[in-house]
Amino acid sequence: MRSDYLKIFSQRNFTVLLLLGFSSGLPLALTSGTLQAWMTVENIDLKTIGIFSLVGQAYVFKFLWSPFLDRYAPPVLSRRRGWLLMAQCALMITIAAMGFIQPAGHLTWLALLAVIVAFCSASQDIVFDAWKTDVLPAEQRGSGAAITVLGYRLAMLVSGGLALWLADRFLGWHATYWLMALLMLPGILGTLMAKEPETTAVRPLTLREAVVAPLLDFFGRNNAWLMITLIILYKLGDAFAGALSTTFLIRGLGFSAGDVGLVNKTLGLLATIIGALYGGVLMQRLTLFRALMWFGIFQTVSNLAYWLLSVTPVHLWSMASAVFIENLCGGMGTAAFVALLMALCNASFSATQFALLSALSAVGRVYVGPAAGWLVELWGWPLFYAFTVFAGVPGLLLLLISRHSLNGLTRQTSFPRRTAFPSAYRLAFRVFLAGCLVLFGWLSTLMLSAFHWLPAGFRDAPIFETGMAILCLAVLFGVMLDCRQIKK
């Protein structure tokens, strides 16, 4: 491996991406797993702990307020770095404030602070993704994604496993949260060190332009619907394999929770970091299409390691090998996938478009859980993990169909506009917006239910199912139009 492939690791951007990646990953566990552990120790009832999980919806629906961050610039620093600094300072204050709260006595205040932390953390992610999209040239996007994954995973380990250990053995919960607040300082340092983009894109002039223009810009491109479907399906097989992996290892194979936790938290984390870093380096000599294809094949075939575990005698070393292989290949796929998201963003609307695309990429990861459980009950573990391999095939086929568009992403300075079937494409876009509005209504009912403002027995599941059905119909219609255009 030539030294010029490793050049980014000695550049200033490496340190900035590592620090900002760490700052991005640190708050996540503090409003999810670590907070749940604290509330469990304080004997908070399970129903209340379950309601607190709604805080994580901020990360899925962050695209709703991303246009504000594209349109407006704060009075300090630049548009990207200014919002980063403000989000990080707010995170530092609110995480420290959580450390002053006693869950058993001031649960409402703790809930409010957790919501603010999640909102500020999601906002930081929006601006960080936009900044690295604007700053990194095409040849460094894979390496930049890998370095971001490294910082993010290390932060999750610190605010997850390490925070629990410190709270239990040494510092207690209050001091642990104060320490986590201090650990936001490296992210603030990274923001101050960050460089401005070499070419400054024109930002939206009005809020309406910030909301509408990114959608019109993206959906007006050639093969836009194919790109959306590719984003949803590319890591679908990987999402299925990971949805019930812990349950499989403990209940399906009989490993102890301690052994599974040790392997997943150490070896799995190490494998993901190695895979992301190595994938990022390899991407400097591969085109985006070839990297997506090769890494996509690796992450799909690696699911066979879990299938092999389910049909062979149980050993700790075989479990560790399967976890290592699956996380290694998944990390390589993640590096290429994040580079794809960056390549698809217009610099003028990078915050909004990256937030929307990353939200679409989370659809498979968030919503395969119920389907995975149903399939395991129906088929059993061996057949389920064989199915996860085939679940990754549609994404690979879409890659082949979209090969020309993907190769063009790294060669062009502007995105080619679509001219065929304008009326049909407008209809697909309007149906897509209708599905988004229905899902927004479903999200509103979730919030109202959490505050007990809806009548007893109200069912929100039909609203969610209707919204997803409308979205699927719009995407399928758009993909059909794109395929017709390619033939034409």
Tab-separated table of C-alpha atoms in Angstrom:
chain	number	residue	atom	x	y	z
A	1	MET	CA	0.000	0.000	0.000
A	2	ARG	CA	1.631	3.224	-1.172
A	3	SER	CA	2.193	6.051	1.268
A	4	ASP	CA	0.084	8.496	-0.752
A	5	TYR	CA	-2.999	6.410	0.050
A	6	LEU	CA	-2.388	7.189	3.716
A	7	LYS	CA	-1.805	10.898	3.135
A	8	ILE	CA	-5.135	11.975	4.619
A	9	PHE	CA	-4.207	10.381	7.952
A	10	SER	CA	-1.368	12.900	8.344
A	11	GLN	CA	-3.416	15.932	7.330
A	12	ARG	CA	-5.173	18.487	9.486
A	13	ASN	CA	-8.567	17.158	8.362
A	14	PHE	CA	-7.796	13.825	10.055
A	15	THR	CA	-7.644	15.424	13.507
A	16	VAL	CA	-10.723	17.565	12.884
A	17	LEU	CA	-12.803	14.641	11.590
A	18	LEU	CA	-11.710	12.455	14.491
A	19	LEU	CA	-12.607	15.110	17.090
A	20	LEU	CA	-15.921	15.992	15.466
A	21	GLY	CA	-16.778	12.310	15.005
A	22	PHE	CA	-16.130	11.778	18.716
A	23	SER	CA	-18.299	14.795	19.585
A	24	SER	CA	-21.052	13.445	17.311
A	25	GLY	CA	-21.156	10.002	18.918
A	26	LEU	CA	-20.819	11.018	22.573
A	27	PRO	CA	-24.394	12.240	23.347
A	28	LEU	CA	-26.191	9.236	21.812
A	29	ALA	CA	-25.825	6.772	24.704
A	30	LEU	CA	-26.379	9.523	27.285
A	31	THR	CA	-30.023	9.778	26.176
A	32	SER	CA	-30.522	6.059	25.439
A	33	GLY	CA	-28.653	3.103	26.972
A	34	THR	CA	-26.767	4.933	29.723
A	35	LEU	CA	-29.830	6.959	30.714
A	36	GLN	CA	-31.948	3.791	30.755
A	37	ALA	CA	-29.418	2.139	33.060
A	38	TRP	CA	-29.494	5.139	35.426
A	39	MET	CA	-33.310	5.130	35.512
A	40	THR	CA	-33.340	1.361	36.088
A	41	VAL	CA	-30.983	1.705	39.067
A	42	GLU	CA	-33.261	4.443	40.426
A	43	ASN	CA	-36.239	2.019	40.205
A	44	ILE	CA	-38.193	4.012	37.615
A	45	ASP	CA	-41.061	1.910	36.219
A	46	LEU	CA	-40.613	0.180	32.843
A	47	LYS	CA	-43.451	2.066	31.149
A	48	THR	CA	-41.783	5.398	31.863
A	49	ILE	CA	-38.400	4.098	30.695
A	50	GLY	CA	-40.065	2.928	27.483
A	51	ILE	CA	-41.544	6.386	26.860
A	52	PHE	CA	-38.041	7.880	27.198
A	53	SER	CA	-36.993	5.851	24.127
A	54	LEU	CA	-39.038	8.318	22.028
A	55	VAL	CA	-36.184	10.784	22.529
A	56	GLY	CA	-34.275	8.904	19.811
A	57	GLN	CA	-36.836	9.908	17.165
A	58	ALA	CA	-34.942	13.218	16.869
A	59	TYR	CA	-32.183	11.417	14.975
A	60	VAL	CA	-34.637	9.923	12.460
A	61	PHE	CA	-36.591	13.132	11.778
A	62	LYS	CA	-33.710	15.602	11.874
A	63	PHE	CA	-34.317	16.494	8.222
A	64	LEU	CA	-37.407	18.457	9.343
A	65	TRP	CA	-35.337	21.346	10.758
A	66	SER	CA	-32.221	20.938	8.590
A	67	PRO	CA	-33.442	23.631	6.109
A	68	PHE	CA	-33.149	26.244	8.889
A	69	LEU	CA	-29.462	25.338	9.292
A	70	ASP	CA	-28.949	25.652	5.531
A	71	ARG	CA	-30.752	28.987	5.262
A	72	TYR	CA	-29.517	30.919	8.303
A	73	ALA	CA	-26.001	31.618	9.567
A	74	PRO	CA	-25.288	32.330	13.257
A	75	PRO	CA	-23.417	35.498	14.244
A	76	VAL	CA	-20.239	33.583	15.160
A	77	LEU	CA	-17.802	31.911	12.743
A	78	SER	CA	-19.304	30.645	9.452
A	79	ARG	CA	-22.607	28.999	8.583
A	80	ARG	CA	-21.344	25.449	9.266
A	81	ARG	CA	-18.786	26.064	12.019
A	82	GLY	CA	-21.035	28.568	13.795
A	83	TRP	CA	-23.925	26.113	14.119
A	84	LEU	CA	-21.472	23.394	15.180
A	85	LEU	CA	-20.086	25.572	17.963
A	86	MET	CA	-23.529	26.578	19.206
A	87	ALA	CA	-24.787	22.961	19.217
A	88	GLN	CA	-21.700	21.744	21.074
A	89	CYS	CA	-21.904	24.466	23.726
A	90	ALA	CA	-25.611	23.700	24.229
A	91	LEU	CA	-24.786	19.984	24.544
A	92	MET	CA	-22.094	20.665	27.105
A	93	ILE	CA	-24.497	22.733	29.239
A	94	THR	CA	-27.497	20.381	29.009
A	95	ILE	CA	-25.491	17.177	29.624
A	96	ALA	CA	-23.978	18.809	32.717
A	97	ALA	CA	-27.479	19.905	33.789
A	98	MET	CA	-28.677	16.285	33.557
A	99	GLY	CA	-26.053	15.481	36.184
A	100	PHE	CA	-27.814	17.780	38.676
A	101	ILE	CA	-31.161	15.973	38.329
A	102	GLN	CA	-32.394	13.163	40.554
A	103	PRO	CA	-34.543	10.901	38.294
A	104	ALA	CA	-36.877	9.690	41.041
A	105	GLY	CA	-37.780	13.212	42.144
A	106	HIS	CA	-37.566	15.361	38.998
A	107	LEU	CA	-38.466	13.065	36.112
A	108	THR	CA	-40.135	15.807	34.051
A	109	TRP	CA	-37.015	17.988	34.130
A	110	LEU	CA	-34.855	15.004	33.186
A	111	ALA	CA	-37.149	14.255	30.232
A	112	LEU	CA	-36.982	17.866	29.051
A	113	LEU	CA	-33.181	17.921	29.241
A	114	ALA	CA	-32.934	14.566	27.433
A	115	VAL	CA	-35.095	15.940	24.599
A	116	ILE	CA	-32.890	19.049	24.351
A	117	VAL	CA	-29.718	16.913	24.293
A	118	ALA	CA	-31.130	14.694	21.537
A	119	PHE	CA	-32.252	17.730	19.512
A	120	CYS	CA	-28.867	19.463	19.824
A	121	SER	CA	-27.029	16.210	19.065
A	122	ALA	CA	-29.098	15.609	15.914
A	123	SER	CA	-28.493	19.243	14.897
A	124	GLN	CA	-24.752	18.766	15.404
A	125	ASP	CA	-24.909	15.680	13.165
A	126	ILE	CA	-26.710	17.678	10.448
A	127	VAL	CA	-24.060	20.410	10.361
A	128	PHE	CA	-21.104	18.025	10.723
A	129	ASP	CA	-22.320	15.928	7.798
A	130	ALA	CA	-22.787	19.085	5.728
A	131	TRP	CA	-19.324	20.408	6.633
A	132	LYS	CA	-17.462	17.240	5.683
A	133	THR	CA	-19.512	17.030	2.464
A	134	ASP	CA	-18.443	20.581	1.570
A	135	VAL	CA	-14.793	20.236	2.606
A	136	LEU	CA	-13.697	16.766	1.486
A	137	PRO	CA	-12.798	16.266	-2.192
A	138	ALA	CA	-14.181	13.168	-3.924
A	139	GLU	CA	-10.989	11.117	-3.503
A	140	GLN	CA	-10.936	11.671	0.278
A	141	ARG	CA	-14.594	10.980	1.075
A	142	GLY	CA	-14.041	7.286	1.784
A	143	SER	CA	-11.153	8.005	4.145
A	144	GLY	CA	-13.096	10.851	5.752
A	145	ALA	CA	-16.057	8.550	6.372
A	146	ALA	CA	-13.723	5.963	7.917
A	147	ILE	CA	-12.145	8.483	10.300
A	148	THR	CA	-15.596	9.737	11.295
A	149	VAL	CA	-16.683	6.162	12.088
A	150	LEU	CA	-13.548	5.724	14.218
A	151	GLY	CA	-14.296	8.823	16.333
A	152	TYR	CA	-18.016	8.017	16.543
A	153	ARG	CA	-17.484	4.429	17.720
A	154	LEU	CA	-14.903	5.426	20.299
A	155	ALA	CA	-17.313	8.019	21.695
A	156	MET	CA	-20.129	5.472	21.933
A	157	LEU	CA	-17.789	3.182	23.866
A	158	VAL	CA	-16.876	6.034	26.244
A	159	SER	CA	-20.442	7.250	26.866
A	160	GLY	CA	-21.785	3.677	26.926
A	161	GLY	CA	-19.682	0.953	28.518
A	162	LEU	CA	-17.069	3.199	30.178
A	163	ALA	CA	-19.712	5.573	31.593
A	164	LEU	CA	-21.639	2.654	33.130
A	165	TRP	CA	-18.458	1.272	34.695
A	166	LEU	CA	-17.430	4.661	36.101
A	167	ALA	CA	-20.911	5.342	37.467
A	168	ASP	CA	-21.107	1.942	39.137
A	169	ARG	CA	-17.585	1.683	40.554
A	170	PHE	CA	-16.143	5.151	41.107
A	171	LEU	CA	-17.936	8.401	40.295
A	172	GLY	CA	-21.646	7.802	40.635
A	173	TRP	CA	-24.206	8.921	38.060
A	174	HIS	CA	-24.085	12.670	38.653
A	175	ALA	CA	-20.309	13.021	38.384
A	176	THR	CA	-20.267	10.697	35.351
A	177	TYR	CA	-22.607	13.000	33.446
A	178	TRP	CA	-20.467	15.992	34.415
A	179	LEU	CA	-17.414	14.180	33.061
A	180	MET	CA	-19.254	13.400	29.804
A	181	ALA	CA	-20.106	17.101	29.487
A	182	LEU	CA	-16.399	17.985	29.800
A	183	LEU	CA	-15.625	15.484	27.031
A	184	MET	CA	-17.488	17.751	24.596
A	185	LEU	CA	-14.473	20.093	24.766
A	186	PRO	CA	-12.466	18.117	22.145
A	187	GLY	CA	-15.341	18.610	19.715
A	188	ILE	CA	-15.323	22.365	20.331
A	189	LEU	CA	-11.565	22.332	19.675
A	190	GLY	CA	-12.203	20.457	16.409
A	191	THR	CA	-14.737	23.095	15.354
A	192	LEU	CA	-12.259	25.901	15.987
A	193	MET	CA	-9.565	23.998	14.029
A	194	ALA	CA	-11.862	23.204	11.087
A	195	LYS	CA	-11.132	24.784	7.726
A	196	GLU	CA	-13.651	26.610	5.571
A	197	PRO	CA	-14.636	24.985	2.223
A	198	GLU	CA	-12.382	26.081	-0.641
A	199	THR	CA	-15.395	26.905	-2.825
A	200	THR	CA	-18.245	28.671	-1.048
A	201	ALA	CA	-21.668	27.594	-2.312
A	202	VAL	CA	-24.497	30.106	-2.502
A	203	ARG	CA	-26.835	29.504	0.439
A	204	PRO	CA	-30.636	29.692	0.054
A	205	LEU	CA	-31.973	33.241	0.130
A	206	THR	CA	-35.333	32.419	1.742
A	207	LEU	CA	-36.654	29.736	4.079
A	208	ARG	CA	-39.040	28.534	1.368
A	209	GLU	CA	-36.097	28.088	-0.976
A	210	ALA	CA	-34.216	26.189	1.762
A	211	VAL	CA	-37.141	23.767	2.147
A	212	VAL	CA	-38.310	23.339	-1.446
A	213	ALA	CA	-35.153	23.821	-3.500
A	214	PRO	CA	-33.213	20.827	-2.038
A	215	LEU	CA	-36.124	18.497	-2.868
A	216	LEU	CA	-36.604	19.911	-6.373
A	217	ASP	CA	-32.851	19.784	-6.958
A	218	PHE	CA	-32.554	16.131	-5.928
A	219	PHE	CA	-35.744	14.768	-7.492
A	220	GLY	CA	-35.043	16.632	-10.734
A	221	ARG	CA	-31.875	14.621	-11.401
A	222	ASN	CA	-31.442	11.624	-13.633
A	223	ASN	CA	-32.108	8.339	-11.770
A	224	ALA	CA	-32.989	10.102	-8.494
A	225	TRP	CA	-35.510	7.414	-7.567
A	226	LEU	CA	-32.971	4.682	-8.241
A	227	MET	CA	-30.566	6.442	-5.896
A	228	ILE	CA	-33.226	6.641	-3.154
A	229	THR	CA	-33.996	2.927	-3.488
A	230	LEU	CA	-30.294	2.099	-3.476
A	231	ILE	CA	-29.837	4.074	-0.240
A	232	ILE	CA	-32.673	2.130	1.412
A	233	LEU	CA	-31.630	-1.331	0.162
A	234	TYR	CA	-27.820	-1.197	0.126
A	235	LYS	CA	-27.381	-2.228	3.766
A	236	LEU	CA	-30.696	-4.073	4.138
A	237	GLY	CA	-29.094	-7.513	4.421
A	238	ASP	CA	-26.634	-6.163	6.967
A	239	ALA	CA	-29.526	-4.617	8.941
A	240	PHE	CA	-31.428	-7.920	8.991
A	241	ALA	CA	-28.345	-9.806	10.195
A	242	GLY	CA	-27.690	-7.346	13.015
A	243	ALA	CA	-31.303	-6.844	14.120
A	244	LEU	CA	-31.390	-9.916	16.395
A	245	SER	CA	-27.716	-10.842	16.589
A	246	THR	CA	-27.495	-10.502	20.391
A	247	THR	CA	-30.669	-12.549	20.898
A	248	PHE	CA	-29.335	-15.160	18.481
A	249	LEU	CA	-26.034	-15.512	20.316
A	250	ILE	CA	-27.635	-15.688	23.781
A	251	ARG	CA	-30.951	-17.458	23.236
A	252	GLY	CA	-30.268	-19.251	19.965
A	253	LEU	CA	-26.782	-20.558	20.739
A	254	GLY	CA	-26.689	-20.429	24.540
A	255	PHE	CA	-23.720	-18.117	25.100
A	256	SER	CA	-23.696	-16.150	28.338
A	257	ALA	CA	-24.608	-12.478	28.255
A	258	GLY	CA	-21.146	-11.641	29.596
A	259	ASP	CA	-19.361	-13.472	26.772
A	260	VAL	CA	-21.579	-11.876	24.126
A	261	GLY	CA	-21.155	-8.408	25.638
A	262	LEU	CA	-17.390	-8.777	25.802
A	263	VAL	CA	-17.078	-9.946	22.195
A	264	ASN	CA	-19.533	-7.391	20.777
A	265	LYS	CA	-18.166	-4.419	22.714
A	266	THR	CA	-14.485	-5.126	22.124
A	267	LEU	CA	-13.859	-7.413	19.172
A	268	GLY	CA	-16.918	-6.182	17.242
A	269	LEU	CA	-15.954	-2.547	17.786
A	270	LEU	CA	-12.352	-3.214	16.781
A	271	ALA	CA	-13.474	-5.037	13.623
A	272	THR	CA	-15.810	-2.189	12.614
A	273	ILE	CA	-13.038	0.383	13.053
A	274	ILE	CA	-10.517	-1.714	11.095
A	275	GLY	CA	-13.055	-2.337	8.325
A	276	ALA	CA	-13.999	1.324	8.025
A	277	LEU	CA	-10.370	2.520	8.026
A	278	TYR	CA	-9.171	-0.090	5.551
A	279	GLY	CA	-12.209	0.475	3.333
A	280	GLY	CA	-11.548	4.228	3.363
A	281	VAL	CA	-7.938	3.708	2.300
A	282	LEU	CA	-8.926	1.292	-0.480
A	283	MET	CA	-11.444	3.792	-1.824
A	284	GLN	CA	-8.606	6.105	-2.830
A	285	ARG	CA	-7.741	3.671	-5.634
A	286	LEU	CA	-11.258	2.439	-6.441
A	287	THR	CA	-14.087	4.254	-8.177
A	288	LEU	CA	-17.198	4.855	-6.076
A	289	PHE	CA	-19.110	2.187	-8.004
A	290	ARG	CA	-16.397	-0.458	-7.600
A	291	ALA	CA	-16.022	0.287	-3.885
A	292	LEU	CA	-19.771	0.037	-3.331
A	293	MET	CA	-19.951	-3.198	-5.318
A	294	TRP	CA	-16.971	-4.977	-3.733
A	295	PHE	CA	-17.756	-3.857	-0.186
A	296	GLY	CA	-21.446	-4.608	-0.743
A	297	ILE	CA	-20.577	-8.168	-1.799
A	298	PHE	CA	-18.321	-8.560	1.252
A	299	GLN	CA	-20.957	-7.336	3.737
A	300	THR	CA	-23.623	-9.543	2.117
A	301	VAL	CA	-21.557	-12.734	2.008
A	302	SER	CA	-20.268	-12.132	5.560
A	303	ASN	CA	-23.771	-12.938	6.859
A	304	LEU	CA	-22.962	-16.556	6.069
A	305	ALA	CA	-20.722	-16.494	9.146
A	306	TYR	CA	-23.850	-16.304	11.350
A	307	TRP	CA	-25.526	-19.014	9.267
A	308	LEU	CA	-22.468	-21.224	9.794
A	309	LEU	CA	-22.686	-20.594	13.538
A	310	SER	CA	-26.306	-21.768	13.552
A	311	VAL	CA	-25.535	-25.142	11.916
A	312	THR	CA	-22.230	-26.069	13.597
A	313	PRO	CA	-21.253	-26.969	17.179
A	314	VAL	CA	-21.037	-23.963	19.505
A	315	HIS	CA	-17.557	-22.650	20.421
A	316	LEU	CA	-16.490	-19.275	21.770
A	317	TRP	CA	-13.789	-18.918	19.121
A	318	SER	CA	-16.272	-19.555	16.286
A	319	MET	CA	-18.640	-16.951	17.739
A	320	ALA	CA	-15.801	-14.427	17.997
A	321	SER	CA	-14.733	-15.178	14.405
A	322	ALA	CA	-18.261	-14.673	13.078
A	323	VAL	CA	-18.678	-11.367	14.939
A	324	PHE	CA	-15.291	-10.148	13.722
A	325	ILE	CA	-15.941	-11.031	10.066
A	326	GLU	CA	-19.436	-9.547	10.005
A	327	ASN	CA	-18.362	-6.271	11.646
A	328	LEU	CA	-15.216	-6.014	9.514
A	329	CYS	CA	-17.161	-6.260	6.249
A	330	GLY	CA	-19.973	-4.068	7.590
A	331	GLY	CA	-17.424	-1.366	8.433
A	332	MET	CA	-16.064	-1.436	4.879
A	333	GLY	CA	-19.589	-1.115	3.498
A	334	THR	CA	-20.297	1.808	5.815
A	335	ALA	CA	-17.250	3.740	4.549
A	336	ALA	CA	-18.393	3.404	0.936
A	337	PHE	CA	-22.009	4.139	1.809
A	338	VAL	CA	-21.244	7.412	3.635
A	339	ALA	CA	-19.069	8.444	0.678
A	340	LEU	CA	-22.093	7.818	-1.582
A	341	LEU	CA	-24.304	10.067	0.569
A	342	MET	CA	-21.717	12.857	0.421
A	343	ALA	CA	-21.377	12.493	-3.355
A	344	LEU	CA	-25.149	12.870	-3.820
A	345	CYS	CA	-25.366	16.219	-1.977
A	346	ASN	CA	-25.433	19.617	-3.634
A	347	ALA	CA	-23.110	21.961	-1.729
A	348	SER	CA	-25.803	24.666	-1.579
A	349	PHE	CA	-28.188	22.347	0.315
A	350	SER	CA	-25.798	19.770	1.810
A	351	ALA	CA	-27.292	19.974	5.326
A	352	THR	CA	-30.861	19.321	4.176
A	353	GLN	CA	-30.036	16.730	1.529
A	354	PHE	CA	-27.627	14.734	3.705
A	355	ALA	CA	-30.142	14.746	6.582
A	356	LEU	CA	-32.891	13.507	4.269
A	357	LEU	CA	-30.708	10.815	2.670
A	358	SER	CA	-29.389	9.583	6.014
A	359	ALA	CA	-32.976	9.427	7.323
A	360	LEU	CA	-33.901	7.257	4.339
A	361	SER	CA	-30.898	5.032	5.021
A	362	ALA	CA	-32.185	4.513	8.569
A	363	VAL	CA	-35.510	3.113	7.350
A	364	GLY	CA	-34.134	-0.393	6.887
A	365	ARG	CA	-32.116	-0.346	10.102
A	366	VAL	CA	-34.992	0.927	12.267
A	367	TYR	CA	-37.932	-1.009	10.878
A	368	VAL	CA	-36.529	-4.486	10.046
A	369	GLY	CA	-36.673	-5.555	13.707
A	370	PRO	CA	-40.338	-6.662	13.777
A	371	ALA	CA	-39.984	-8.429	10.415
A	372	ALA	CA	-36.807	-10.181	11.603
A	373	GLY	CA	-38.525	-11.504	14.720
A	374	TRP	CA	-41.472	-12.778	12.691
A	375	LEU	CA	-39.176	-14.535	10.176
A	376	VAL	CA	-37.158	-16.243	12.935
A	377	GLU	CA	-40.375	-17.551	14.472
A	378	LEU	CA	-41.480	-18.810	11.069
A	379	TRP	CA	-38.218	-20.271	9.712
A	380	GLY	CA	-35.769	-20.713	12.577
A	381	TRP	CA	-32.268	-19.259	12.857
A	382	PRO	CA	-30.422	-21.155	10.049
A	383	LEU	CA	-32.956	-20.325	7.329
A	384	PHE	CA	-33.277	-16.738	8.589
A	385	TYR	CA	-29.542	-16.070	8.253
A	386	ALA	CA	-29.511	-17.702	4.834
A	387	PHE	CA	-32.294	-15.253	3.906
A	388	THR	CA	-30.193	-12.261	5.092
A	389	VAL	CA	-27.679	-13.072	2.351
A	390	PHE	CA	-30.399	-12.906	-0.317
A	391	ALA	CA	-31.781	-9.703	1.265
A	392	GLY	CA	-28.577	-7.949	0.203
A	393	VAL	CA	-28.903	-9.000	-3.463
A	394	PRO	CA	-31.495	-6.344	-4.552
A	395	GLY	CA	-29.112	-3.583	-3.467
A	396	LEU	CA	-26.309	-5.108	-5.546
A	397	LEU	CA	-28.592	-5.401	-8.586
A	398	LEU	CA	-29.553	-1.735	-8.193
A	399	LEU	CA	-25.859	-0.893	-8.138
A	400	LEU	CA	-25.433	-2.546	-11.534
A	401	ILE	CA	-28.437	-0.684	-12.954
A	402	SER	CA	-27.121	2.639	-11.586
A	403	ARG	CA	-23.507	2.075	-12.632
A	404	HIS	CA	-23.409	4.901	-15.176
A	405	SER	CA	-24.862	7.442	-12.735
A	406	LEU	CA	-22.492	6.403	-9.929
A	407	ASN	CA	-19.413	6.656	-12.145
A	408	GLY	CA	-20.550	10.132	-13.202
A	409	LEU	CA	-20.767	11.386	-9.598
A	410	THR	CA	-16.988	11.685	-9.273
A	411	ARG	CA	-16.409	13.216	-12.721
A	412	GLN	CA	-19.000	15.976	-12.946
A	413	THR	CA	-19.280	19.338	-11.234
A	414	SER	CA	-23.086	19.489	-11.569
A	415	PHE	CA	-25.841	16.887	-11.559
A	416	PRO	CA	-27.490	16.115	-14.942
A	417	ARG	CA	-31.136	17.148	-15.080
A	418	ARG	CA	-33.958	14.897	-16.180
A	419	THR	CA	-36.149	15.776	-19.181
A	420	ALA	CA	-38.245	12.639	-19.892
A	421	PHE	CA	-41.747	11.929	-18.515
A	422	PRO	CA	-42.142	15.241	-16.614
A	423	SER	CA	-45.831	14.735	-15.713
A	424	ALA	CA	-45.311	11.198	-14.405
A	425	TYR	CA	-42.303	12.261	-12.340
A	426	ARG	CA	-44.287	15.137	-10.824
A	427	LEU	CA	-46.994	12.682	-9.802
A	428	ALA	CA	-44.427	10.379	-8.141
A	429	PHE	CA	-42.926	13.335	-6.261
A	430	ARG	CA	-46.338	14.505	-4.998
A	431	VAL	CA	-47.247	11.007	-3.815
A	432	PHE	CA	-43.886	10.849	-2.008
A	433	LEU	CA	-44.614	14.159	-0.242
A	434	ALA	CA	-48.071	12.884	0.735
A	435	GLY	CA	-46.486	9.826	2.367
A	436	CYS	CA	-44.056	12.058	4.277
A	437	LEU	CA	-46.962	14.179	5.561
A	438	VAL	CA	-48.821	11.082	6.764
A	439	LEU	CA	-45.706	9.890	8.621
A	440	PHE	CA	-45.328	13.347	10.152
A	441	GLY	CA	-48.905	13.016	11.395
A	442	TRP	CA	-48.016	9.615	12.874
A	443	LEU	CA	-45.037	11.170	14.674
A	444	SER	CA	-47.348	13.845	16.081
A	445	THR	CA	-49.692	11.167	17.471
A	446	LEU	CA	-46.716	9.492	19.162
A	447	MET	CA	-45.856	12.728	20.943
A	448	LEU	CA	-49.477	13.311	21.944
A	449	SER	CA	-49.751	9.734	23.240
A	450	ALA	CA	-46.620	10.194	25.340
A	451	PHE	CA	-48.359	13.094	27.142
A	452	HIS	CA	-51.674	11.148	27.385
A	453	TRP	CA	-53.492	13.743	25.285
A	454	LEU	CA	-55.224	11.166	23.067
A	455	PRO	CA	-58.272	9.041	23.995
A	456	ALA	CA	-57.650	5.592	25.443
A	457	GLY	CA	-57.539	2.854	22.848
A	458	PHE	CA	-56.357	5.159	20.047
A	459	ARG	CA	-54.368	3.137	17.484
A	460	ASP	CA	-51.571	4.904	15.641
A	461	ALA	CA	-50.341	1.810	13.767
A	462	PRO	CA	-52.756	2.286	10.796
A	463	ILE	CA	-51.397	5.833	10.275
A	464	PHE	CA	-47.814	4.529	10.131
A	465	GLU	CA	-48.759	1.646	7.815
A	466	THR	CA	-50.636	4.003	5.485
A	467	GLY	CA	-47.690	6.402	5.301
A	468	MET	CA	-45.202	3.629	4.580
A	469	ALA	CA	-47.500	2.146	1.913
A	470	ILE	CA	-47.790	5.539	0.163
A	471	LEU	CA	-44.015	6.015	0.279
A	472	CYS	CA	-43.369	2.528	-1.117
A	473	LEU	CA	-45.863	3.160	-3.922
A	474	ALA	CA	-44.166	6.464	-4.820
A	475	VAL	CA	-40.675	4.938	-4.803
A	476	LEU	CA	-41.714	1.945	-6.925
A	477	PHE	CA	-43.400	4.242	-9.442
A	478	GLY	CA	-40.311	6.459	-9.585
A	479	VAL	CA	-37.980	3.470	-10.043
A	480	MET	CA	-40.125	2.208	-12.922
A	481	LEU	CA	-39.867	5.619	-14.586
A	482	ASP	CA	-36.081	5.689	-14.095
A	483	CYS	CA	-35.744	2.214	-15.622
A	484	ARG	CA	-37.853	3.285	-18.607
A	485	GLN	CA	-35.681	6.363	-19.019
A	486	ILE	CA	-32.510	4.249	-18.967
A	487	LYS	CA	-33.950	1.963	-21.678
A	488	LYS	CA	-35.039	4.967	-23.711
